[in-house]
Structure formats: structure tokens, C-alpha cells
Amino acid sequence: MRRPVSVKDRVAKQKQAHPKGLKGNKLIRHYHNLLKEKARLTATQAPVQQIQDVEQQLEAIGIDAYQKASQNGQNSQKGGDSSKILVEWIRADPSFYSKHPNDRPQQMLEIGSVSVDNKCSTCGLFSVTRIDLHSSHPLIQEQDVLTRSPKQGQFHGISCSLVLNFAPPNLRAQILWKCSQLLLPPNSTHPPWFFLVLPAPCVTNSRYMDGATLHSILHHFGFTLRYSSISKKIAYYLYAYDHPCSTNLSWKKKIVHDGPSRNNFFIPCLSS
């Protein structure tokens, strides 16, 4: 059987190409693969020289080039603004959105924000708090969502667009748990909401994940699927936060689809 391609393999392969030659999504993927490789090396207490080699590759690309590529990917004229779908779904659902003219904008947290003029920022429905690991604008706070406290404020909704797939596997469930804590309390009538965007192959071409598995995992955290849309490249999901987060955040990793061309995307449970 063909051996799955690991992050280490991808980093080694792309290392052969000069980083200046990478553009757009290829540059973004390579940058995040390097971050994953650095996290893996650090966690396994690899030799300092190996970690420094990865850090030098990150510096060769540069945070400015990475942020520019991310912003271009979110350019609405290129169809990259995932919040357009979010706004459509929120407006279509009375349990999420009241049309009363005196209603104040919903408080929304945007994780991994790269733009201050996307649809969710300009539609008038939301007052948006934007965070990213590397801020590219004064209106985007440089913050890791895992370090954010509910005491800093809770939200009617959270957008988590193309974040989980880039996070180290052992942090994915922690991010979901943190999001459940940063939302207002669950409500079955007018619930807070959670907007999740993933590359489509994470759910259509994974050995360990499909739609049913994803929604089962999200249900542990209090989320129930309301809307979904999957294109060739991107999967969009809107969940209602309508029941309390489980006290037993445990599930099993098992093969749901097999084959040499499958990827290994999964959300390990907190105890893994």
C-alpha cells in the first residue's frame, strides 16, 4: 500500500523549490506545513539545528508575503470571502436573526481574520472582533484563540474559517472547546451560532472523517448542524449552539474510507 504523505514529506519536497517562487495557496500551504513541522519538532524535542532550519525557511518566506497571500485568497472578487455564505444563512434563519429595526448588531468573533472589509464586516448585522496569530491590520488583534478568556466577552456567533485544518491535530478539539466557552450560553430557541469552514477534502477525502463523523464530534461541544454547502474545494457549515457542551469529550478514531489517495485529517479527542 502506498504510504500516506506526511507533513514532513511535504516540507522536504517543497524545500527544494525556492520559497520566493511560491505564490497564492501554494505559499499559504507551505507556510502552514512549516509551522506544523516546527511544532512537531519542538514537541518531540528534536535537535535544535532541525528546528532552526525550519525557522529559517519561515523567515525566508516572510510573514508579510504570507499575509498578502492570505488576503488575496479572501478577496471577494476572487470568490474567496466565505462570510458571504454566512451572512446569507444568518439572514435566512429567524432563530439566528431578528429583522426588528431596533436590534443591535450581533457580537461576532472572527478567528483567523485577514480582512476588515469582508461581507460580515460590511453587512451591518455584526459588530466584529477580529483575531489572528499574525495581525495584518490595526483592527485585527494578534491573539491565539486558545489564550482568549470568556471574561474578555462572549459572542452571539463565531466564524472559524480555514483554521482547524491548519492547527496541529492535538489542538483542534481544544479550539472547538474554547469556541463553545466564548459563545453566549446555549439556547434552543435563539441559539448562538458557529460557522466552520474547511477544505472540502478534509471531509470528502479523509480516511478518518466524513460529514457524519464531523457533525457527531461537533455535537459533543453543543453544536447542531443547521446549514451546509460543499463545493469542490471548500466545505461550509453553520451550527446552532443549542445544548450544553458534553462533560465526556471522548470519541474514537476509526477508518471510515480507505485508499492510498486519502488524507489523514481528523479531530482527535481532548484526551488523545
CSV table of C-alpha atoms in Angstrom, one decimal:
chain,number,residue,atom,x,y,z
A,1,MET,CA,0.0,0.0,0.0
A,2,ARG,CA,1.2,3.5,-0.8
A,3,ARG,CA,2.5,5.3,2.2
A,4,PRO,CA,0.5,8.5,3.1
A,5,VAL,CA,2.3,11.7,2.5
A,6,SER,CA,3.2,13.4,5.8
A,7,VAL,CA,3.7,17.0,6.7
A,8,LYS,CA,7.5,16.2,7.0
A,9,ASP,CA,7.4,14.8,3.4
A,10,ARG,CA,5.6,17.9,2.0
A,11,VAL,CA,8.0,20.2,3.8
A,12,ALA,CA,11.0,18.3,2.4
A,13,LYS,CA,9.6,18.3,-1.1
A,14,GLN,CA,8.8,22.0,-1.2
A,15,LYS,CA,12.1,22.9,0.4
A,16,GLN,CA,13.7,22.0,-2.9
A,17,ALA,CA,11.9,25.0,-4.5
A,18,HIS,CA,12.9,28.5,-3.6
A,19,PRO,CA,10.2,30.0,-1.4
A,20,LYS,CA,10.2,33.1,-3.5
A,21,GLY,CA,8.8,31.0,-6.3
A,22,LEU,CA,5.7,30.0,-4.3
A,23,LYS,CA,2.5,32.1,-4.7
A,24,GLY,CA,-1.1,32.1,-3.5
A,25,ASN,CA,-2.4,28.9,-2.0
A,26,LYS,CA,0.8,27.1,-2.5
A,27,LEU,CA,2.7,29.6,-0.4
A,28,ILE,CA,0.0,29.5,2.3
A,29,ARG,CA,0.1,25.7,2.4
A,30,HIS,CA,3.8,25.6,2.6
A,31,TYR,CA,4.0,28.2,5.3
A,32,HIS,CA,1.5,26.3,7.4
A,33,ASN,CA,3.3,23.0,6.8
A,34,LEU,CA,6.4,24.6,8.1
A,35,LEU,CA,4.6,25.8,11.2
A,36,LYS,CA,3.3,22.2,11.7
A,37,GLU,CA,6.7,20.8,11.2
A,38,LYS,CA,8.2,23.3,13.7
A,39,ALA,CA,5.5,22.3,16.3
A,40,ARG,CA,6.2,18.6,15.7
A,41,LEU,CA,10.0,19.0,16.1
A,42,THR,CA,9.5,21.1,19.2
A,43,ALA,CA,7.1,18.6,20.8
A,44,THR,CA,9.4,15.7,20.1
A,45,GLN,CA,12.5,17.6,21.4
A,46,ALA,CA,14.3,17.3,18.1
A,47,PRO,CA,17.8,18.7,17.7
A,48,VAL,CA,18.0,22.5,17.9
A,49,GLN,CA,19.5,22.6,14.4
A,50,GLN,CA,16.5,21.0,12.8
A,51,ILE,CA,14.2,23.5,14.4
A,52,GLN,CA,16.4,26.4,13.3
A,53,ASP,CA,16.3,25.1,9.7
A,54,VAL,CA,12.5,25.3,9.7
A,55,GLU,CA,12.6,28.7,11.3
A,56,GLN,CA,15.0,29.9,8.6
A,57,GLN,CA,12.6,28.7,5.9
A,58,LEU,CA,9.7,30.6,7.6
A,59,GLU,CA,11.9,33.7,7.7
A,60,ALA,CA,12.8,33.2,4.0
A,61,ILE,CA,9.1,33.3,3.1
A,62,GLY,CA,8.3,36.2,5.5
A,63,ILE,CA,5.2,37.0,7.4
A,64,ASP,CA,4.4,39.9,5.0
A,65,ALA,CA,4.3,37.6,2.0
A,66,TYR,CA,2.2,35.0,3.8
A,67,GLN,CA,-0.3,37.7,5.0
A,68,LYS,CA,-0.6,39.1,1.4
A,69,ALA,CA,-1.3,35.7,0.0
A,70,SER,CA,-4.0,35.1,2.7
A,71,GLN,CA,-5.6,38.5,1.9
A,72,ASN,CA,-5.6,37.8,-1.8
A,73,GLY,CA,-7.3,34.4,-1.1
A,74,GLN,CA,-10.1,36.3,0.8
A,75,ASN,CA,-10.6,38.8,-2.0
A,76,SER,CA,-14.3,38.8,-2.7
A,77,GLN,CA,-13.7,39.5,-6.3
A,78,LYS,CA,-12.0,36.1,-6.5
A,79,GLY,CA,-14.8,34.3,-4.6
A,80,GLY,CA,-12.7,33.8,-1.5
A,81,ASP,CA,-14.9,35.6,1.0
A,82,SER,CA,-16.6,32.7,2.9
A,83,SER,CA,-18.5,35.2,5.1
A,84,LYS,CA,-20.9,35.9,2.2
A,85,ILE,CA,-22.4,32.4,2.7
A,86,LEU,CA,-22.5,33.0,6.5
A,87,VAL,CA,-24.5,36.3,6.0
A,88,GLU,CA,-27.0,34.6,3.7
A,89,TRP,CA,-27.6,31.8,6.2
A,90,ILE,CA,-28.0,34.1,9.2
A,91,ARG,CA,-30.4,36.3,7.3
A,92,ALA,CA,-32.5,33.3,6.2
A,93,ASP,CA,-33.0,31.9,9.7
A,94,PRO,CA,-35.3,33.7,12.1
A,95,SER,CA,-33.8,31.9,15.1
A,96,PHE,CA,-30.5,33.5,14.3
A,97,TYR,CA,-31.5,36.9,13.0
A,98,SER,CA,-34.4,39.2,14.0
A,99,LYS,CA,-35.4,41.9,11.5
A,100,HIS,CA,-36.5,44.3,14.2
A,101,PRO,CA,-35.0,47.7,13.3
A,102,ASN,CA,-34.1,48.5,16.9
A,103,ASP,CA,-32.0,45.3,17.3
A,104,ARG,CA,-28.3,45.9,17.9
A,105,PRO,CA,-25.7,44.2,15.8
A,106,GLN,CA,-24.7,40.8,17.0
A,107,GLN,CA,-21.3,40.4,18.7
A,108,MET,CA,-19.2,38.2,16.4
A,109,LEU,CA,-15.7,36.7,16.8
A,110,GLU,CA,-13.8,36.1,13.6
A,111,ILE,CA,-10.9,33.7,14.2
A,112,GLY,CA,-8.1,33.8,11.6
A,113,SER,CA,-9.2,37.1,10.3
A,114,VAL,CA,-7.3,38.5,7.3
A,115,SER,CA,-9.7,41.2,6.1
A,116,VAL,CA,-11.6,44.1,7.7
A,117,ASP,CA,-13.9,44.7,4.7
A,118,ASN,CA,-15.3,41.3,4.0
A,119,LYS,CA,-19.1,40.7,3.9
A,120,CYS,CA,-19.5,40.0,7.6
A,121,SER,CA,-17.8,43.4,8.4
A,122,THR,CA,-19.9,45.5,6.0
A,123,CYS,CA,-23.4,43.9,6.1
A,124,GLY,CA,-24.5,45.7,9.2
A,125,LEU,CA,-25.5,42.5,11.1
A,126,PHE,CA,-22.4,42.2,13.3
A,127,SER,CA,-20.0,44.0,15.5
A,128,VAL,CA,-16.9,42.0,14.6
A,129,THR,CA,-14.0,41.2,16.9
A,130,ARG,CA,-11.2,40.0,14.7
A,131,ILE,CA,-8.2,37.9,15.9
A,132,ASP,CA,-5.3,36.2,14.1
A,133,LEU,CA,-2.0,34.7,15.1
A,134,HIS,CA,-0.3,37.3,12.9
A,135,SER,CA,-2.2,40.5,12.5
A,136,SER,CA,-2.1,42.2,9.1
A,137,HIS,CA,-4.2,45.3,10.1
A,138,PRO,CA,-4.6,47.5,13.2
A,139,LEU,CA,-8.3,46.3,13.5
A,140,ILE,CA,-7.2,42.7,13.8
A,141,GLN,CA,-5.9,41.7,17.2
A,142,GLU,CA,-2.9,39.5,17.3
A,143,GLN,CA,-4.1,36.7,19.5
A,144,ASP,CA,-4.3,32.9,19.8
A,145,VAL,CA,-7.9,32.0,20.4
A,146,LEU,CA,-6.8,29.4,23.0
A,147,THR,CA,-5.5,32.2,25.1
A,148,ARG,CA,-8.7,34.2,25.0
A,149,SER,CA,-10.9,34.2,28.1
A,150,PRO,CA,-14.7,34.4,28.2
A,151,LYS,CA,-14.1,37.3,30.7
A,152,GLN,CA,-13.0,39.3,27.6
A,153,GLY,CA,-16.5,39.0,26.3
A,154,GLN,CA,-18.8,36.3,24.9
A,155,PHE,CA,-20.4,36.3,21.4
A,156,HIS,CA,-23.6,35.6,19.5
A,157,GLY,CA,-21.5,33.9,16.9
A,158,ILE,CA,-18.1,32.7,15.9
A,159,SER,CA,-16.5,32.3,12.5
A,160,CYS,CA,-13.8,29.7,12.3
A,161,SER,CA,-12.8,29.7,8.6
A,162,LEU,CA,-9.9,27.6,7.4
A,163,VAL,CA,-8.4,27.4,10.9
A,164,LEU,CA,-8.9,23.8,12.2
A,165,ASN,CA,-7.2,22.3,9.1
A,166,PHE,CA,-4.0,24.4,9.8
A,167,ALA,CA,-4.0,23.8,13.5
A,168,PRO,CA,-1.9,20.9,14.9
A,169,PRO,CA,-4.2,17.9,15.4
A,170,ASN,CA,-3.8,17.9,19.2
A,171,LEU,CA,-5.1,21.5,19.3
A,172,ARG,CA,-8.2,21.1,17.1
A,173,ALA,CA,-10.6,19.8,19.8
A,174,GLN,CA,-9.2,22.4,22.2
A,175,ILE,CA,-10.2,25.1,19.7
A,176,LEU,CA,-13.7,23.8,19.4
A,177,TRP,CA,-14.0,23.6,23.2
A,178,LYS,CA,-12.7,27.2,23.5
A,179,CYS,CA,-15.3,28.4,21.0
A,180,SER,CA,-18.1,26.8,23.0
A,181,GLN,CA,-16.8,28.8,26.0
A,182,LEU,CA,-16.6,32.0,24.1
A,183,LEU,CA,-20.2,31.8,22.9
A,184,LEU,CA,-23.1,33.0,24.9
A,185,PRO,CA,-24.9,30.2,26.7
A,186,PRO,CA,-26.7,27.6,24.6
A,187,ASN,CA,-30.3,28.3,23.7
A,188,SER,CA,-32.7,26.1,21.8
A,189,THR,CA,-35.0,28.9,20.6
A,190,HIS,CA,-32.5,31.6,19.6
A,191,PRO,CA,-29.1,29.9,19.8
A,192,PRO,CA,-25.7,31.3,19.3
A,193,TRP,CA,-24.0,30.0,16.1
A,194,PHE,CA,-20.7,28.6,15.0
A,195,PHE,CA,-19.6,28.9,11.4
A,196,LEU,CA,-17.0,26.4,10.3
A,197,VAL,CA,-15.1,26.3,7.0
A,198,LEU,CA,-12.8,23.5,6.0
A,199,PRO,CA,-11.1,22.5,2.8
A,200,ALA,CA,-13.6,20.0,1.2
A,201,PRO,CA,-11.0,17.1,1.1
A,202,CYS,CA,-11.0,17.2,4.9
A,203,VAL,CA,-14.5,15.7,4.9
A,204,THR,CA,-14.8,14.2,1.4
A,205,ASN,CA,-11.4,12.5,1.0
A,206,SER,CA,-10.2,11.7,4.6
A,207,ARG,CA,-9.6,8.2,5.9
A,208,TYR,CA,-11.0,9.1,9.3
A,209,MET,CA,-13.5,11.9,8.6
A,210,ASP,CA,-16.7,12.4,6.7
A,211,GLY,CA,-19.7,14.6,7.2
A,212,ALA,CA,-21.4,12.3,9.7
A,213,THR,CA,-18.2,12.0,11.8
A,214,LEU,CA,-17.6,15.7,11.8
A,215,HIS,CA,-21.2,16.5,12.9
A,216,SER,CA,-21.0,13.8,15.6
A,217,ILE,CA,-17.8,15.3,17.0
A,218,LEU,CA,-19.3,18.9,16.9
A,219,HIS,CA,-22.4,17.6,18.7
A,220,HIS,CA,-20.2,16.8,21.7
A,221,PHE,CA,-19.4,20.5,22.0
A,222,GLY,CA,-23.0,21.6,21.9
A,223,PHE,CA,-23.3,22.2,18.2
A,224,THR,CA,-26.1,21.0,15.9
A,225,LEU,CA,-25.8,21.4,12.1
A,226,ARG,CA,-28.3,23.8,10.5
A,227,TYR,CA,-26.8,24.5,7.1
A,228,SER,CA,-24.1,23.1,4.9
A,229,SER,CA,-22.7,23.6,1.4
A,230,ILE,CA,-19.8,21.7,-0.1
A,231,SER,CA,-18.0,22.8,-3.3
A,232,LYS,CA,-15.1,21.0,-5.0
A,233,LYS,CA,-12.7,22.9,-2.8
A,234,ILE,CA,-14.4,24.2,0.3
A,235,ALA,CA,-17.0,22.9,2.8
A,236,TYR,CA,-19.1,25.4,4.7
A,237,TYR,CA,-21.1,24.6,7.9
A,238,LEU,CA,-23.3,26.6,10.2
A,239,TYR,CA,-24.1,25.1,13.6
A,240,ALA,CA,-26.5,26.1,16.3
A,241,TYR,CA,-25.1,26.2,19.8
A,242,ASP,CA,-28.3,24.7,21.3
A,243,HIS,CA,-27.3,22.3,24.0
A,244,PRO,CA,-24.5,22.2,26.7
A,245,CYS,CA,-21.1,21.0,25.9
A,246,SER,CA,-20.6,17.4,27.0
A,247,THR,CA,-18.6,16.5,30.1
A,248,ASN,CA,-17.3,13.5,28.3
A,249,LEU,CA,-15.4,14.8,25.3
A,250,SER,CA,-14.3,11.4,24.0
A,251,TRP,CA,-14.7,9.6,20.7
A,252,LYS,CA,-12.8,7.0,18.7
A,253,LYS,CA,-10.6,7.5,15.6
A,254,LYS,CA,-11.6,4.9,13.0
A,255,ILE,CA,-11.2,4.4,9.3
A,256,VAL,CA,-14.4,5.5,7.5
A,257,HIS,CA,-13.0,5.4,4.0
A,258,ASP,CA,-9.7,3.7,2.9
A,259,GLY,CA,-7.5,4.1,-0.1
A,260,PRO,CA,-4.0,5.3,-1.0
A,261,SER,CA,-5.1,8.7,-2.1
A,262,ARG,CA,-6.9,9.6,1.1
A,263,ASN,CA,-5.6,12.2,3.6
A,264,ASN,CA,-5.4,11.8,7.3
A,265,PHE,CA,-7.4,14.8,8.5
A,266,PHE,CA,-9.1,14.1,11.9
A,267,ILE,CA,-10.1,15.9,15.1
A,268,PRO,CA,-8.6,13.8,18.0
A,269,CYS,CA,-10.5,14.0,21.3
A,270,LEU,CA,-9.1,16.1,24.1
A,271,SER,CA,-7.7,13.1,25.9
A,272,SER,CA,-5.7,11.9,22.8
